[in-house]
Coordinates of C-alpha atoms in Angstrom, one line a residue:
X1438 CA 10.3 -25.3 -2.2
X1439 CA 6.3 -25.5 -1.9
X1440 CA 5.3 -22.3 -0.9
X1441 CA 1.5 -21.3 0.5
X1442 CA 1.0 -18.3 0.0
X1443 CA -1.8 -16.7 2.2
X1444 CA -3.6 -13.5 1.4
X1445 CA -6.7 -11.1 2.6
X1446 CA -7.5 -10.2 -0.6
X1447 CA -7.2 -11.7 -4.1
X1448 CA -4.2 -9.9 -5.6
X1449 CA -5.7 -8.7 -8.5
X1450 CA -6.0 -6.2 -9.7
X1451 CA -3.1 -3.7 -8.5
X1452 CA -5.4 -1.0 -7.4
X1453 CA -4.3 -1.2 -3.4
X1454 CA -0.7 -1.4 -2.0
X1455 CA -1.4 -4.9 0.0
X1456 CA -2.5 -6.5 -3.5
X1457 CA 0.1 -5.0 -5.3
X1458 CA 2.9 -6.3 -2.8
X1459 CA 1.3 -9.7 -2.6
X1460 CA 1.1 -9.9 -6.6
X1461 CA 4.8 -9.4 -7.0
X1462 CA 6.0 -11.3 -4.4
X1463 CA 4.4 -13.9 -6.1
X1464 CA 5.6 -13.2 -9.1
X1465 CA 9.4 -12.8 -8.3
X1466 CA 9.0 -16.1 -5.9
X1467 CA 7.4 -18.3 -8.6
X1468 CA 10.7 -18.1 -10.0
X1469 CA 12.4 -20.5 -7.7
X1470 CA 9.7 -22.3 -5.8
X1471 CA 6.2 -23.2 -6.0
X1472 CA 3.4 -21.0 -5.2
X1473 CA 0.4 -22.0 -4.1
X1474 CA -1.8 -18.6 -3.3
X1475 CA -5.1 -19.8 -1.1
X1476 CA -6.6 -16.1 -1.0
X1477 CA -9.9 -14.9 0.7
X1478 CA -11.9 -11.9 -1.0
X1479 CA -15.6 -10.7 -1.2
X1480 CA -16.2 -12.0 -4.5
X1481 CA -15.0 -14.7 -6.6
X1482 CA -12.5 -13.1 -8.8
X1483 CA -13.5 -13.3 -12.8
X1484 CA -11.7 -14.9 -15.3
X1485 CA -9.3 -12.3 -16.8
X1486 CA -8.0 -11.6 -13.2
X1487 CA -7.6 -15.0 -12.0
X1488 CA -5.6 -15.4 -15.2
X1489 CA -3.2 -12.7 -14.2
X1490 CA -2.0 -15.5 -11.4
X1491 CA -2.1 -18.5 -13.2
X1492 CA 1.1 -18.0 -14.9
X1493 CA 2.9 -18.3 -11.4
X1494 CA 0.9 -20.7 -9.3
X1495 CA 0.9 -24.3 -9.2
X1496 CA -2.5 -24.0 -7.6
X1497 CA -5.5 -21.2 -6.8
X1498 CA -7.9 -21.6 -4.2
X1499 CA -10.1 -18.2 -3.4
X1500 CA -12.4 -18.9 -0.8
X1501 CA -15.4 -16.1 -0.9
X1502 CA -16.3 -14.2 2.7
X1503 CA -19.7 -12.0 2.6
X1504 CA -19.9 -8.8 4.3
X1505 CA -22.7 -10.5 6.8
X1506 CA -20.2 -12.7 6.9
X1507 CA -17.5 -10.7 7.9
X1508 CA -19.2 -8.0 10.1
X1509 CA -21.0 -11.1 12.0
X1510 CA -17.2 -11.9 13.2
X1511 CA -16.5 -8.3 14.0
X1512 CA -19.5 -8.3 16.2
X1513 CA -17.8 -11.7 17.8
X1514 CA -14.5 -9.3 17.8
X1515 CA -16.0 -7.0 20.3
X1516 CA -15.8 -9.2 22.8
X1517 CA -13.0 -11.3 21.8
X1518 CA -9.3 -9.8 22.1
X1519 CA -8.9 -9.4 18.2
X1520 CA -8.5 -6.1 16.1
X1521 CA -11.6 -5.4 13.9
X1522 CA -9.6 -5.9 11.1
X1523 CA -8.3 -9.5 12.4
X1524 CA -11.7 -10.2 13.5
X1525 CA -13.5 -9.7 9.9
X1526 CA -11.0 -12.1 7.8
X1527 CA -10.9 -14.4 10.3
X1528 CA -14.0 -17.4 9.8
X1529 CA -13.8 -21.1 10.5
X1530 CA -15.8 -22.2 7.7
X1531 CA -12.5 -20.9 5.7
X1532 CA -9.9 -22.2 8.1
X1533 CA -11.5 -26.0 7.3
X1534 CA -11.3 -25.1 3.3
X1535 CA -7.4 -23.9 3.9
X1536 CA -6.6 -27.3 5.8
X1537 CA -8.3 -29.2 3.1
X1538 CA -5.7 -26.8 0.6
X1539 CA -2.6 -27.7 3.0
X1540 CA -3.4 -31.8 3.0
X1541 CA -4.0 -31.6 -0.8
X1542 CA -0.7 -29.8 -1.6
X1543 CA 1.5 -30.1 1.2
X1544 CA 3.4 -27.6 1.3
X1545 CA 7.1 -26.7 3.2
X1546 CA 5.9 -23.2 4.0
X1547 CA 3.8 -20.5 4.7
X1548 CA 4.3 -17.2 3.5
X1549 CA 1.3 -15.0 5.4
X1550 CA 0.7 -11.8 3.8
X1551 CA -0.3 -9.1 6.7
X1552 CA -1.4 -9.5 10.1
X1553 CA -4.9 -10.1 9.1
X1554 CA -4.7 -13.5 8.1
X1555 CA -2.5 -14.9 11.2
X1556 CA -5.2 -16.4 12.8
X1557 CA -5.0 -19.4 10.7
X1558 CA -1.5 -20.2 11.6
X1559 CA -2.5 -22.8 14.3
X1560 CA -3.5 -24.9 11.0
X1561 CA -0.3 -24.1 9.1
X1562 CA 3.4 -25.4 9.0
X1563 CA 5.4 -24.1 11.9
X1564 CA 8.3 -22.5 9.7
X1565 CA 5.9 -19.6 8.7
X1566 CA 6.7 -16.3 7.5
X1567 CA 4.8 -12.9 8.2
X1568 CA 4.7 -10.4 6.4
X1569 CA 3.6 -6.9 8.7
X1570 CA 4.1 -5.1 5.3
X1571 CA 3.0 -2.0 7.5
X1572 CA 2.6 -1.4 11.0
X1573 CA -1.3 -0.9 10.9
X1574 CA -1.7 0.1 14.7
X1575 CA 0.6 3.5 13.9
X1576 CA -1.8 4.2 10.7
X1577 CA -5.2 3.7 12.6
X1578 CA -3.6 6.0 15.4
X1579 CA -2.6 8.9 12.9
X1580 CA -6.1 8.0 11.2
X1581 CA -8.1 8.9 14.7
X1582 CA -5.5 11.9 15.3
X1583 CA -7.1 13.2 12.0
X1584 CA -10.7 12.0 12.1
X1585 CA -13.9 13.9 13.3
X1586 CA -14.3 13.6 17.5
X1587 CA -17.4 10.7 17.4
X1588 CA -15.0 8.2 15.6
X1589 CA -11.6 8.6 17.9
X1590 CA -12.7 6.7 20.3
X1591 CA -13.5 3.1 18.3
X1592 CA -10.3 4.0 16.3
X1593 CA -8.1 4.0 19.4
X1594 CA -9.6 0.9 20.9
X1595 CA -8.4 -0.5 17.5
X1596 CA -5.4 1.2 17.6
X1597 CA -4.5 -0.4 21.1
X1598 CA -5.6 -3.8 20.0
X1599 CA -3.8 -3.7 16.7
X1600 CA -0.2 -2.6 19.1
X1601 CA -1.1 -5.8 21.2
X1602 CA -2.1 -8.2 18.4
X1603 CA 1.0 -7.1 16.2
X1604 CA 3.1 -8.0 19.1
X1605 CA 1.1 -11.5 20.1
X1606 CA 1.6 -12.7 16.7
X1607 CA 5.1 -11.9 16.3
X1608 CA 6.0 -15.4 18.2
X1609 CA 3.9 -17.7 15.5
X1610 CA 6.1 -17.2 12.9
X1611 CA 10.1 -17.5 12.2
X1612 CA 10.4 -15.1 10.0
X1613 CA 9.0 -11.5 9.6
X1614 CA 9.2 -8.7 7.2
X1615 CA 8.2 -5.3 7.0
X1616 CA 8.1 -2.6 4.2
X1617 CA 10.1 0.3 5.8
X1618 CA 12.7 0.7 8.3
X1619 CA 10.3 3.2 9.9
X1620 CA 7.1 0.3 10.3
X1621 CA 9.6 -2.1 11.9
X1622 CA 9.8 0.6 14.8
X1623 CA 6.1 0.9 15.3
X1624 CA 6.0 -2.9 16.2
X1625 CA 5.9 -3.1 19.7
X1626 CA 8.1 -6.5 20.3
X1627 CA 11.5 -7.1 22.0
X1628 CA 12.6 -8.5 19.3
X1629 CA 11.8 -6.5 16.6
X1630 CA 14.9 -6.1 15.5
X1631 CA 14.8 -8.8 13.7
X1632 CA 12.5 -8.3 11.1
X1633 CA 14.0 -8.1 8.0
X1634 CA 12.7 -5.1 6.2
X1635 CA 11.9 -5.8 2.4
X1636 CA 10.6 -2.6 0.5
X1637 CA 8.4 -2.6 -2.4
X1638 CA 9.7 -2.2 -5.7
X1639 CA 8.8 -0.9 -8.9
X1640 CA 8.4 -3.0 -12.3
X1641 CA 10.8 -0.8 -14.4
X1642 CA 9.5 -2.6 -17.6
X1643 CA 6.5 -1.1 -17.2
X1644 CA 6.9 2.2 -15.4
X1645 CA 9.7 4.6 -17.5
X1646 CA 10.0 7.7 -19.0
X1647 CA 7.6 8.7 -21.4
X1648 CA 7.5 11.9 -23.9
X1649 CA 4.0 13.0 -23.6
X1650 CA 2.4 16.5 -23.7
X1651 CA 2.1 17.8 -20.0
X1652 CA -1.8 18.9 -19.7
X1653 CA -1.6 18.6 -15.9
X1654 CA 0.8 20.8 -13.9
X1655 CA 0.3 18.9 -10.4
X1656 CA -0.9 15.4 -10.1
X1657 CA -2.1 12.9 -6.8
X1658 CA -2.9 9.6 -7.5
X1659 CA -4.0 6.4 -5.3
X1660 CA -7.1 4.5 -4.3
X1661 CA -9.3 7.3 -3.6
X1662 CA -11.8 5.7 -1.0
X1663 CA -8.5 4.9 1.0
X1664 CA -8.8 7.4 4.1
X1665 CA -5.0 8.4 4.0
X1666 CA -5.3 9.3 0.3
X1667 CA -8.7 11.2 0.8
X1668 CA -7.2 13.1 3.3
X1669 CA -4.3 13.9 1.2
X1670 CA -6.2 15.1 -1.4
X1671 CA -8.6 17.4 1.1
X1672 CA -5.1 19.0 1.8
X1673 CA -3.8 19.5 -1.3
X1674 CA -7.2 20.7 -2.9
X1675 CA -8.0 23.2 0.1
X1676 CA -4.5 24.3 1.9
X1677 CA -2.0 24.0 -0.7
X1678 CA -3.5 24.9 -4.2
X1679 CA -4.7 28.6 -2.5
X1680 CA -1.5 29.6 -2.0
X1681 CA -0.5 28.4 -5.4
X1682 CA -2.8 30.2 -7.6
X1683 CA -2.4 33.5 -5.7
X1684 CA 0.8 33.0 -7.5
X1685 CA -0.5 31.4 -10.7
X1686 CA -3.9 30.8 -11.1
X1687 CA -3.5 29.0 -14.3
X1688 CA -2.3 26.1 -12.4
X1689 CA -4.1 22.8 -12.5
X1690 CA -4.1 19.9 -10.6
X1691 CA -5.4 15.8 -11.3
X1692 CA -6.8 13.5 -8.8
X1693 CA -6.5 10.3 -10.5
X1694 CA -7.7 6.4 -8.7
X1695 CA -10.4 4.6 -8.3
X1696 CA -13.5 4.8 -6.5
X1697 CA -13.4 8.7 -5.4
X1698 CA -15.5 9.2 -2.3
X1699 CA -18.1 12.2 -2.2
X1700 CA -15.8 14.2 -0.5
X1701 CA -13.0 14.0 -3.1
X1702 CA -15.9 14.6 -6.1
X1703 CA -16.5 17.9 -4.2
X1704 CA -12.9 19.1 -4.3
X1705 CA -13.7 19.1 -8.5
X1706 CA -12.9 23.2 -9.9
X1707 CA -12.3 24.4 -13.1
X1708 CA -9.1 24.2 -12.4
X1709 CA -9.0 20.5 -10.0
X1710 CA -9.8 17.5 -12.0
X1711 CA -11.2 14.4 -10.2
X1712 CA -11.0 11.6 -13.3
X1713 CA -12.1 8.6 -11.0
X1714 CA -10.4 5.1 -12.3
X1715 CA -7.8 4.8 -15.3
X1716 CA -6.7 2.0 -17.3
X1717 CA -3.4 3.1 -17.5
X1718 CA -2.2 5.1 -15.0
X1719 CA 1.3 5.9 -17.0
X1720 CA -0.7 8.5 -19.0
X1721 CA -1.8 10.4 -16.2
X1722 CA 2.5 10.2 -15.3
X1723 CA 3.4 11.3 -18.1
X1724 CA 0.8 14.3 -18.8
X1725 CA 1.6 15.9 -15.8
X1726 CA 4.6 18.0 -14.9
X1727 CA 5.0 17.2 -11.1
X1728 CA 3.7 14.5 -8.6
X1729 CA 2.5 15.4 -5.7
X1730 CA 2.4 13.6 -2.3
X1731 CA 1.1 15.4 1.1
X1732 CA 0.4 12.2 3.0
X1733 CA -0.5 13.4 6.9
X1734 CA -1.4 9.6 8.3
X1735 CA 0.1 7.2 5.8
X1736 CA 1.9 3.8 6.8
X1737 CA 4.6 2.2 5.0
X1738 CA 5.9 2.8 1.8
X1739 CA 4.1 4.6 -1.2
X1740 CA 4.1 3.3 -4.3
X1741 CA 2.8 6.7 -6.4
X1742 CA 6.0 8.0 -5.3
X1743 CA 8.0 5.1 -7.0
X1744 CA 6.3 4.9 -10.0
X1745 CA 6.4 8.3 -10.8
X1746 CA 10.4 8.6 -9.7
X1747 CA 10.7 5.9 -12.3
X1748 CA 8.8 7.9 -14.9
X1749 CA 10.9 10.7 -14.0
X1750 CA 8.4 13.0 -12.9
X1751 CA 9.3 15.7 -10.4
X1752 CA 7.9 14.6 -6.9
X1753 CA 7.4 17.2 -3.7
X1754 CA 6.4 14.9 -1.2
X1755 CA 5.8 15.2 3.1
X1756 CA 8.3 14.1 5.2
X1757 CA 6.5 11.3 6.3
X1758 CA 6.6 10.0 3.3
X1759 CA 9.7 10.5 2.5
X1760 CA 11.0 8.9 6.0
X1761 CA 9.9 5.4 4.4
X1762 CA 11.3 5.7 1.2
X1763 CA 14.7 7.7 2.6
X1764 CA 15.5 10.2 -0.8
X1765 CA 18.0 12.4 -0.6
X1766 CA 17.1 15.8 -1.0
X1767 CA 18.5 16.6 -4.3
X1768 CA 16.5 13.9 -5.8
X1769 CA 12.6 14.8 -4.1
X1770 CA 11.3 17.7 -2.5
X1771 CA 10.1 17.6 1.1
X1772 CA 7.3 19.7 2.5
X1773 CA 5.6 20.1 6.1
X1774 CA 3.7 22.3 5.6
X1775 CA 1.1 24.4 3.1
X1776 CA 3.8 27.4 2.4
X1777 CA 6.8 24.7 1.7
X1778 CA 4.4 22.7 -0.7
X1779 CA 3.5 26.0 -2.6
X1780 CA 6.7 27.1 -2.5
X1781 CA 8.2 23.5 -4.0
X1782 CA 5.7 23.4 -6.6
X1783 CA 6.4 27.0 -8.1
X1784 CA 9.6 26.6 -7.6
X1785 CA 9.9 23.4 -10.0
X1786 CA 7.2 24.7 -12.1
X1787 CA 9.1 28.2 -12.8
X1788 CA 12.6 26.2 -13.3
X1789 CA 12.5 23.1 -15.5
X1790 CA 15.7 22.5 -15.9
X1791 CA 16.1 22.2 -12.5
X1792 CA 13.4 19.9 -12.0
X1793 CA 14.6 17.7 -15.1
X1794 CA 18.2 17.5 -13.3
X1795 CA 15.6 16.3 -9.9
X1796 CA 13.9 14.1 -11.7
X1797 CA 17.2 12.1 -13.2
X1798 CA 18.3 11.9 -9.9
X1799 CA 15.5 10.3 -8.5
X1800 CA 15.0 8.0 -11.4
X1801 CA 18.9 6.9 -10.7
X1802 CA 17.8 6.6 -6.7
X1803 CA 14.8 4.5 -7.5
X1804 CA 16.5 1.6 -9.6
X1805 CA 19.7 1.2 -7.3
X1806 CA 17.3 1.0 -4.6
X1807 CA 13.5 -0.5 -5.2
X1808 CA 13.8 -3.3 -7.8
X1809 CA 11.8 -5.9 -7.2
X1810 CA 13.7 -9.0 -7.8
X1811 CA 16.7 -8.2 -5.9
X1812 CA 14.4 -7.3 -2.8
X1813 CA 12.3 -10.5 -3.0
X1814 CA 15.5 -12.5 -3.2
X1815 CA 16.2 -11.3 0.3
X1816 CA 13.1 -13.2 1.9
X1817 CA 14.0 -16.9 1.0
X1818 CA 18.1 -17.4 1.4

């Protein structure tokens, strides 16, 4: 089968959980059909990461948006029923570029990767699929739950559009998919049943156990001008670690991802590391002793969590979280508050065999149940 495969963002590299999603679906899909990825982004990608894609697409085709660009249809957005978010992907000059890409290369179907590019389904085949990955309207309501009072306002006229528009769409496409059984719920359509929900996976090639030495006791890691991973780490770095070192104050604890705002740079101690972006965020795994994971507004499904079950590392993670990736309790820890996470952490910290005997566990949950290929082969059957 020609596939088109339709993105927001060029899925390279891995640094955000949309791109990562997008780049292995590709990935495991090019096996049995033919990709062709037509991809918006704020830059023309360079070399190195375009070549990342190559290998599993008959065709490439990024079509570069400006930020004038993009706010200019935002502005549009305000007065126009689309999300903000819809609104600043959406541009015509790029919907005549993708129907030049569809009568070149003709392809059977559409795979559309996230609400924000559904606008340009009127120019697609019929057959399309959509993939919600998340259900963005629950995150941006959880986001203005948690923000300071001058920005609730714009987020929940966002939030209410994103409900309606994730509901509008629904009847453009045949097929739909979503991340976590939890997302599907958020999506306010009759028929939501029907979407077929497709978790992410992890690439157990490339994340595994490693014997390293452990200079890190606790460790967050993620995109770190993401809102739901800054306000994780605010939480960790001012509610949890307290309790912890009034019980051990030798304790340390790594933020590790790329493009720390201000606010995480200030949460830096001489005992609370902030490293920015690294290459290879399996060292940072396997120097540390546990993961840790108090996400307050996060959608979907996080991958940290994976990747560090995989790695067998120890992970203490919130309940939401957890809801999305459904671990048994003998394999994570669950916290829901400060006290719990403190109590978690010293817990696993002061027992190491227990948390070895956690760890296997998890690492035996994670590959019966997030592998990549098997959960791509669900989409296409």
């Amino acid at each position: 089968m020609k596939l088109l495969f339709l993105t927001s963002r060029f899925p390279y590299p891995l640094e955000k959980g949309d791109k990562l999603r997008a780049y292995y679906f590709i990935k495991h899909l090019s096996q049995k059909h033919d990709i062709y990825l037509f991809a918006v982004n704020d830059k023309v990608p360079d070399s190195m990461d375009m070549n990342q894609l190559f290998p599993f697409c008959k065709a490439i085709h990024v079509e570069e948006i400006s930020t004038f660009q993009s706010v200019k249809q935002m502005l549009n957005g305000v007065i126009g029923h689309l999300p903000f978010q819809v609104a600043y992907f959406t541009n015509n000059s790029v919907k005549k570029k993708l129907v030049e890409f569809v009568n070149t290369h003709q392809p059977d179907k559409v795979f559309c990767h996230l609400i924000r590019m559904a606008e340009y389904a009127d120019v697609l085949p019929a057959n399309g699929i959509l993939d919600y990955m998340d259900a963005f309207s629950k995150g941006i309501e959880r986001l203005a739950d948690h923000s300071v009072w001058w920005k609730r306002l714009p987020l929940k006229l966002e939030e209410q559009r994103l409900r309606k528009y994730e509901a509008l769409v629904f009847d453009r496409f045949a097929q739909h998919l979503i991340i976590s059984t939890q997302d599907r719920e958020f999506i306010n359509h009759p028929k939501r049943e029907s979407i077929n929900v497709i978790p992410n996976g992890v690439e157990f090639d490339y994340y595994f156990p490693q014997t390293a030495e452990k200079k890190y006791h606790l460790l967050f890691v993620g995109h770190m001008a993401y809102p739901p991973n800054i306000e994780a780490a605010i939480y960790a770095a001012k509610r949890i670690m307290p309790i912890v070192h009034q019980q051990n104050s030798a304790i340390t604890f790594l933020i590790a991802g790329a493009r720390p705002t201000k606010q995480v740079k200030r949460l830096e101690t001489n005992k609370i590391i902030v490293s920015g972006w690294v290459d290879d965020i399996r060292n940072v795994f396997a120097a540390s002793q546990i993961m840790i994971a108090p996400m307050l507004i996060s959608i979907g499904l996080q991958n940290k969590i994976l990747q560090a079950m995989a790695m067998k590392i120890p992970c203490v993670i919130s309940k939401l979280a957890n809801n999305a990736i459904g671990a048994p309790f003998d394999c994570v820890c669950v916290a829901e508050h400060p006290d719990q996470y403190a109590e978690h952490i010293l817990f696993l910290i002061n027992n190491p065999a227990q948390a070895s005997q956690m760890a296997d566990k998890a690492y035996d949950f994670v590959k019966q149940n997030f592998e990549w290929q098997s959960n791509v082969e669900k989409i296409l059957v």
